[in-house]
Short mmCIF file of C-alpha atoms and ligand atoms in Angstrom, two decimals:
data_model
loop_
_atom_site.label_atom_id
_atom_site.label_comp_id
_atom_site.label_asym_id
_atom_site.label_seq_id
_atom_site.Cartn_x
_atom_site.Cartn_y
_atom_site.Cartn_z
CA MET A 1 -58.08 1.49 -3.94
CA ALA A 2 -55.60 4.25 -3.25
CA GLY A 3 -52.65 2.15 -4.53
CA ALA A 4 -54.28 1.38 -7.86
CA GLY A 5 -55.28 5.04 -8.16
CA ALA A 6 -51.70 6.13 -7.64
CA LEU A 7 -50.47 3.69 -10.29
CA ALA A 8 -53.09 4.97 -12.75
CA ALA A 9 -51.99 8.52 -11.98
CA THR A 10 -48.29 7.77 -12.63
CA ALA A 11 -49.27 5.99 -15.86
CA ALA A 12 -51.26 9.06 -16.90
CA LEU A 13 -48.12 11.17 -16.33
CA GLY A 14 -46.15 8.83 -18.56
CA LEU A 15 -44.03 7.60 -15.64
CA PRO A 16 -43.14 3.93 -15.16
CA ALA A 17 -45.65 2.35 -12.80
CA VAL A 18 -43.65 1.01 -9.83
CA PRO A 19 -45.87 -0.90 -7.37
CA PRO A 20 -45.47 0.90 -3.99
CA ALA A 21 -44.32 -2.26 -2.17
CA GLN A 22 -41.36 -2.66 -4.57
CA ALA A 23 -40.42 0.99 -4.41
CA GLN A 24 -39.74 0.92 -0.69
CA THR A 25 -36.45 0.46 1.15
CA PRO A 26 -36.98 -1.30 4.49
CA ALA A 27 -37.34 1.18 7.37
CA GLY A 28 -34.01 1.36 9.18
CA GLY A 29 -32.01 0.79 6.01
CA GLN A 30 -30.10 3.48 4.10
CA ALA A 31 -31.17 4.61 0.62
CA PRO A 32 -29.24 2.89 -2.19
CA GLY A 33 -25.80 4.49 -2.65
CA PHE A 34 -25.92 5.93 -6.13
CA TYR A 35 -26.11 9.53 -7.32
CA ARG A 36 -26.49 10.86 -10.87
CA TYR A 37 -25.20 14.06 -12.38
CA LYS A 38 -24.21 15.38 -15.78
CA VAL A 39 -21.16 16.91 -17.38
CA GLY A 40 -22.40 18.21 -20.72
CA ASP A 41 -23.95 15.25 -22.53
CA ILE A 42 -22.15 12.72 -20.31
CA THR A 43 -24.21 11.15 -17.51
CA LEU A 44 -22.20 10.12 -14.45
CA THR A 45 -23.44 7.84 -11.71
CA ALA A 46 -21.49 7.76 -8.46
CA ILE A 47 -21.74 4.26 -7.00
CA ASN A 48 -20.79 3.64 -3.38
CA ASP A 49 -18.99 0.52 -2.16
CA GLY A 50 -19.34 1.00 1.59
CA PHE A 51 -16.38 1.83 3.79
CA ALA A 52 -13.42 0.47 5.73
CA LYS A 53 -12.58 1.67 9.24
CA ARG A 54 -8.98 2.81 9.65
CA PRO A 55 -7.37 3.73 12.99
CA LEU A 56 -5.85 7.22 12.97
CA GLU A 57 -2.59 6.04 14.54
CA GLY A 58 0.01 5.82 11.81
CA PHE A 59 -2.40 6.88 9.07
CA VAL A 60 -0.65 10.15 8.18
CA ARG A 61 3.08 9.62 7.74
CA ASN A 62 4.32 13.14 8.27
CA ALA A 63 1.94 14.68 10.81
CA GLU A 64 1.58 14.39 14.58
CA LEU A 65 -1.38 12.31 15.71
CA SER A 66 -2.61 15.31 17.75
CA ASP A 67 -2.72 17.44 14.56
CA VAL A 68 -4.57 14.70 12.68
CA LYS A 69 -7.11 14.49 15.51
CA LYS A 70 -7.49 18.26 15.43
CA ALA A 71 -8.26 18.14 11.70
CA MET A 72 -10.79 15.36 12.29
CA ALA A 73 -12.44 17.35 15.10
CA GLY A 74 -12.54 20.40 12.81
CA ALA A 75 -14.60 18.36 10.35
CA PHE A 76 -16.81 16.94 13.16
CA LEU A 77 -15.42 13.44 12.54
CA SER A 78 -14.47 10.73 15.05
CA GLN A 79 -11.08 11.15 16.71
CA ASP A 80 -10.54 7.39 16.96
CA ALA A 81 -10.84 6.12 13.40
CA LEU A 82 -11.61 7.25 9.88
CA ASN A 83 -14.30 5.56 7.81
CA ILE A 84 -12.67 5.48 4.38
CA THR A 85 -15.44 5.36 1.79
CA PHE A 86 -15.22 4.06 -1.79
CA THR A 87 -17.08 5.70 -4.68
CA THR A 88 -16.61 4.60 -8.28
CA LEU A 89 -18.06 6.28 -11.37
CA ALA A 90 -20.20 4.86 -14.16
CA ILE A 91 -20.16 6.93 -17.33
CA GLN A 92 -22.98 6.79 -19.89
CA GLN A 93 -22.16 8.29 -23.21
CA GLY A 94 -23.13 7.52 -26.81
CA GLY A 95 -25.09 4.43 -25.70
CA LYS A 96 -22.02 2.93 -23.98
CA LEU A 97 -21.46 2.22 -20.31
CA THR A 98 -17.93 2.75 -18.98
CA LEU A 99 -16.69 2.35 -15.42
CA ILE A 100 -13.80 4.09 -13.75
CA ASP A 101 -12.54 1.65 -11.07
CA THR A 102 -14.59 -1.17 -9.63
CA GLY A 103 -14.53 -1.14 -5.81
CA ASN A 104 -13.51 -3.96 -3.48
CA GLY A 105 -15.59 -6.82 -4.91
CA ASP A 106 -15.67 -9.64 -2.35
CA SER A 107 -12.10 -8.93 -1.18
CA GLY A 108 -12.62 -5.88 1.06
CA ALA A 109 -13.64 -5.09 4.64
CA PRO A 110 -17.00 -6.56 5.80
CA THR A 111 -18.40 -3.00 5.75
CA SER A 112 -17.59 -2.72 2.02
CA GLY A 113 -18.82 -4.85 -0.88
CA THR A 114 -22.12 -3.01 -1.39
CA TRP A 115 -21.13 -1.92 -4.88
CA MET A 116 -23.08 -4.46 -6.94
CA ALA A 117 -26.34 -3.88 -5.04
CA ASN A 118 -25.97 -0.13 -5.58
CA PHE A 119 -24.98 -0.57 -9.23
CA ARG A 120 -28.11 -2.67 -9.85
CA ALA A 121 -30.27 -0.24 -7.85
CA ALA A 122 -29.05 2.45 -10.29
CA GLY A 123 -30.61 0.40 -13.11
CA PHE A 124 -27.39 -1.08 -14.50
CA ASP A 125 -26.43 -4.65 -15.41
CA PRO A 126 -22.78 -5.83 -15.32
CA LYS A 127 -23.28 -7.42 -18.78
CA ASP A 128 -23.81 -3.93 -20.25
CA VAL A 129 -20.40 -2.55 -19.22
CA SER A 130 -18.27 -2.20 -22.35
CA THR A 131 -15.12 -0.69 -20.80
CA VAL A 132 -13.54 -0.54 -17.37
CA ILE A 133 -10.85 2.12 -16.96
CA PHE A 134 -8.53 1.79 -13.97
CA SER A 135 -6.91 4.74 -12.20
CA HIS A 136 -4.32 2.57 -10.42
CA PHE A 137 -3.92 -0.95 -9.09
CA HIS A 138 -4.65 -0.78 -5.35
CA GLY A 139 -7.06 -3.52 -4.28
CA ASP A 140 -9.96 -1.20 -3.40
CA HIS A 141 -9.99 -0.07 -7.06
CA ILE A 142 -9.43 -3.34 -8.94
CA ASN A 143 -10.81 -6.24 -6.89
CA GLY A 144 -14.38 -5.61 -8.05
CA PHE A 145 -13.28 -6.68 -11.53
CA ARG A 146 -12.89 -10.33 -10.50
CA LEU A 147 -14.41 -12.31 -7.64
CA LYS A 148 -12.20 -14.38 -5.35
CA ASN A 149 -13.39 -17.55 -7.10
CA GLY A 150 -12.07 -16.21 -10.40
CA THR A 151 -15.38 -15.07 -11.92
CA ALA A 152 -15.12 -12.10 -14.29
CA VAL A 153 -17.72 -9.63 -12.99
CA PHE A 154 -18.10 -7.73 -16.29
CA PRO A 155 -18.13 -10.48 -18.94
CA ASN A 156 -18.29 -8.11 -21.93
CA ALA A 157 -15.93 -5.41 -20.72
CA GLU A 158 -12.51 -4.49 -21.98
CA ALA A 159 -9.98 -3.36 -19.33
CA MET A 160 -7.98 -0.17 -19.94
CA VAL A 161 -5.04 0.52 -17.65
CA PRO A 162 -2.27 3.14 -17.30
CA SER A 163 0.83 1.74 -18.98
CA ALA A 164 3.11 2.98 -16.16
CA GLU A 165 0.95 1.16 -13.61
CA TRP A 166 1.02 -2.06 -15.64
CA ALA A 167 4.79 -1.82 -16.09
CA PHE A 168 5.34 -1.49 -12.34
CA TRP A 169 2.96 -4.10 -10.88
CA MET A 170 3.46 -6.76 -13.59
CA ASP A 171 7.25 -6.62 -13.29
CA ASP A 172 8.44 -9.80 -11.53
CA ALA A 173 11.75 -8.17 -10.54
CA LYS A 174 9.82 -5.35 -8.78
CA MET A 175 7.62 -7.90 -7.04
CA ASN A 176 10.59 -9.93 -5.82
CA ALA A 177 12.37 -6.80 -4.58
CA ALA A 178 9.27 -5.46 -2.78
CA PRO A 179 9.03 -5.54 1.02
CA GLU A 180 7.06 -8.52 2.37
CA ALA A 181 4.09 -6.27 3.28
CA MET A 182 3.69 -5.26 -0.38
CA LYS A 183 3.90 -8.73 -1.92
CA GLY A 184 0.17 -9.30 -1.40
CA ALA A 185 -0.62 -6.22 -3.51
CA PHE A 186 1.48 -7.59 -6.38
CA ALA A 187 -0.25 -10.98 -6.09
CA GLY A 188 -3.65 -9.24 -6.08
CA VAL A 189 -2.89 -7.43 -9.35
CA ARG A 190 -1.93 -10.74 -10.96
CA ARG A 191 -5.06 -12.45 -9.60
CA VAL A 192 -7.31 -9.76 -11.14
CA PHE A 193 -5.58 -9.17 -14.47
CA GLY A 194 -3.67 -12.42 -15.07
CA PRO A 195 -6.51 -14.25 -16.89
CA VAL A 196 -7.03 -11.34 -19.33
CA ALA A 197 -3.46 -10.03 -19.47
CA LYS A 198 -3.15 -10.36 -23.25
CA ASP A 199 -6.42 -8.43 -23.83
CA VAL A 200 -5.77 -5.55 -21.42
CA ARG A 201 -5.38 -2.25 -23.27
CA GLN A 202 -2.67 0.00 -21.89
CA PHE A 203 -2.94 3.76 -22.34
CA GLU A 204 -0.53 6.69 -22.12
CA PRO A 205 -1.36 9.97 -20.36
CA GLY A 206 -2.28 13.05 -22.39
CA LYS A 207 -4.24 11.35 -25.18
CA GLU A 208 -8.01 10.92 -25.26
CA ILE A 209 -8.84 7.22 -24.70
CA LEU A 210 -12.62 7.39 -25.14
CA PRO A 211 -14.69 10.36 -26.35
CA GLY A 212 -14.23 13.14 -23.77
CA ILE A 213 -12.01 11.09 -21.41
CA THR A 214 -8.32 12.07 -21.21
CA PRO A 215 -5.96 10.46 -18.67
CA ILE A 216 -3.43 12.69 -16.89
CA ALA A 217 -0.38 11.27 -15.09
CA ALA A 218 -0.63 11.88 -11.33
CA PRO A 219 2.23 9.81 -9.88
CA GLY A 220 3.14 9.42 -6.21
CA HIS A 221 0.20 7.56 -4.73
CA THR A 222 1.38 4.74 -7.03
CA PRO A 223 3.91 4.97 -9.90
CA GLY A 224 1.18 5.02 -12.58
CA HIS A 225 -1.62 6.70 -10.61
CA THR A 226 -3.86 8.53 -13.09
CA VAL A 227 -6.58 11.18 -12.96
CA PHE A 228 -9.03 11.81 -15.80
CA ALA A 229 -10.17 15.04 -17.45
CA LEU A 230 -13.73 14.70 -18.65
CA SER A 231 -15.13 17.08 -21.23
CA SER A 232 -18.35 17.43 -23.14
CA GLY A 233 -19.17 20.63 -25.02
CA ASP A 234 -18.22 23.52 -22.72
CA SER A 235 -18.45 21.39 -19.58
CA ARG A 236 -15.41 19.93 -17.89
CA MET A 237 -14.65 17.93 -14.80
CA MET A 238 -11.60 16.31 -13.18
CA ILE A 239 -11.83 12.79 -11.81
CA MET A 240 -9.12 13.02 -9.12
CA SER A 241 -8.91 9.30 -8.19
CA ASP A 242 -6.66 8.97 -5.09
CA THR A 243 -4.96 12.35 -5.43
CA THR A 244 -6.19 12.80 -1.87
CA ASN A 245 -7.67 10.41 0.64
CA HIS A 246 -10.33 12.02 2.90
CA PRO A 247 -10.58 15.74 1.99
CA ALA A 248 -10.90 16.83 5.64
CA LEU A 249 -7.30 15.67 6.10
CA PHE A 250 -5.55 15.93 2.75
CA VAL A 251 -7.38 18.65 0.84
CA ARG A 252 -7.03 20.85 3.94
CA ASN A 253 -3.40 19.73 4.39
CA PRO A 254 -2.09 18.87 0.94
CA ASP A 255 1.45 18.23 2.21
CA TRP A 256 0.29 15.42 4.47
CA SER A 257 0.88 11.90 3.14
CA ALA A 258 -1.36 8.95 3.85
CA VAL A 259 0.42 5.64 4.42
CA PHE A 260 -1.02 4.46 1.10
CA ASP A 261 1.04 7.03 -0.86
CA MET A 262 3.93 4.95 -2.17
CA ASP A 263 6.13 8.03 -2.79
CA GLY A 264 5.01 10.61 -0.23
CA PRO A 265 6.86 13.71 -1.52
CA GLN A 266 5.92 12.98 -5.14
CA ALA A 267 2.27 12.40 -4.16
CA ALA A 268 2.23 15.72 -2.26
CA ALA A 269 3.68 17.61 -5.25
CA THR A 270 1.09 16.05 -7.57
CA ARG A 271 -1.68 16.83 -5.08
CA ARG A 272 -0.75 20.50 -4.77
CA LYS A 273 -0.43 20.93 -8.53
CA LEU A 274 -3.82 19.36 -9.25
CA LEU A 275 -5.64 21.11 -6.38
CA ASP A 276 -4.17 24.44 -7.53
CA MET A 277 -5.35 23.77 -11.06
CA VAL A 278 -8.93 22.71 -10.28
CA SER A 279 -9.41 25.54 -7.77
CA ALA A 280 -8.10 28.16 -10.22
CA ASP A 281 -10.32 26.74 -12.98
CA ARG A 282 -13.33 26.32 -10.63
CA MET A 283 -13.68 22.83 -12.07
CA GLN A 284 -15.99 20.21 -10.65
CA VAL A 285 -14.06 17.28 -9.17
CA ALA A 286 -14.73 13.72 -8.02
CA PHE A 287 -12.58 11.90 -5.45
CA TYR A 288 -12.70 8.14 -4.88
CA HIS A 289 -12.38 8.55 -1.10
CA ALA A 290 -14.45 11.72 -0.50
CA PRO A 291 -17.77 11.51 1.37
CA PHE A 292 -20.57 10.28 -0.90
CA PRO A 293 -21.47 11.30 -3.56
CA ALA A 294 -17.79 12.24 -3.63
CA THR A 295 -18.08 15.22 -5.95
CA GLY A 296 -17.79 18.97 -5.46
CA PHE A 297 -15.43 21.87 -5.95
CA ILE A 298 -12.10 22.97 -4.48
CA ALA A 299 -11.65 26.38 -2.88
CA LYS A 300 -8.30 27.82 -1.80
CA ASP A 301 -8.10 28.24 1.97
CA GLY A 302 -4.90 29.61 3.52
CA ASN A 303 -2.00 27.31 2.69
CA GLY A 304 -4.42 24.50 1.86
CA PHE A 305 -7.80 24.00 0.25
CA GLU A 306 -11.34 23.11 1.16
CA MET A 307 -13.70 20.75 -0.64
CA VAL A 308 -17.17 22.20 -1.16
CA PRO A 309 -19.56 19.32 -1.90
CA VAL A 310 -22.22 19.63 -4.60
CA GLN A 311 -25.77 20.09 -3.40
CA TRP A 312 -28.05 17.10 -3.90
CA SER A 313 -30.32 17.83 -6.81
CA PRO A 314 -33.46 16.05 -7.95
CA ALA A 315 -32.79 17.36 -11.46
CA ILE A 316 -30.11 15.45 -13.33
ZN1 ZN B 401 -7.98 4.00 -3.03
#
């Protein structure tokens, strides 16, 4: 039989024998949303958590809707709504599995919540995660850490969080003073971290927190928003977190502020500084809200920048 012959052939090549029926994704379905690449000896896996549709009206605080639509058209995107995608990173290094952010869990839009299926399709098990590092405390980054029913998704993982972010969101006075629309975000942070509050490890920017991973303060999007410099041997990369939302809008127009930026002018100053730096250094970058696999490079373009995505490679 042809099938058995193929299995024998893969065995002869020393490859794992995957029965053809199990190797197939149903016709009409998308391939699993994970993508692997390396920075030195560090293996990164981008893991997609679907998307949330966002109307363009009111999305950019300081730009005319007509200009936002023009930018969308320039990137061949819909002029009605933006599909905001979510892409976390899993980091394999020294036999340990670390995550940066966790996606929406079961708390996001119905078009999100695909993270766990993609994580498992990438060959990972939540039990094997030893550390989860958080860039900031917005729900699309933290809710995957704990299901709505209270279940801890990564039973053996330690949580590491920016100290400035913890100080802001866990402060009851700040919560009580917050506008009504923001109170849910404060409650969400407490729901996720409350049960493990005494075990959460807070970190300061500028000091390596795990081998090759150094947090850098990038305030504005939130008070403690953090990006991460990754280095291994001569290779370096910048994990830009939410320094920009969709690159077609905010890498091209770094002075634009998405409604999610809590301090618009500070976020814009941080964005320009970081984009200037990674473009000058020709450093690979990853953005949480860039099109999958959400990694590439930043080129200077007029008064703004352009994101140049990496090319899909079968070689890791
Ligand atoms: Zn986000």
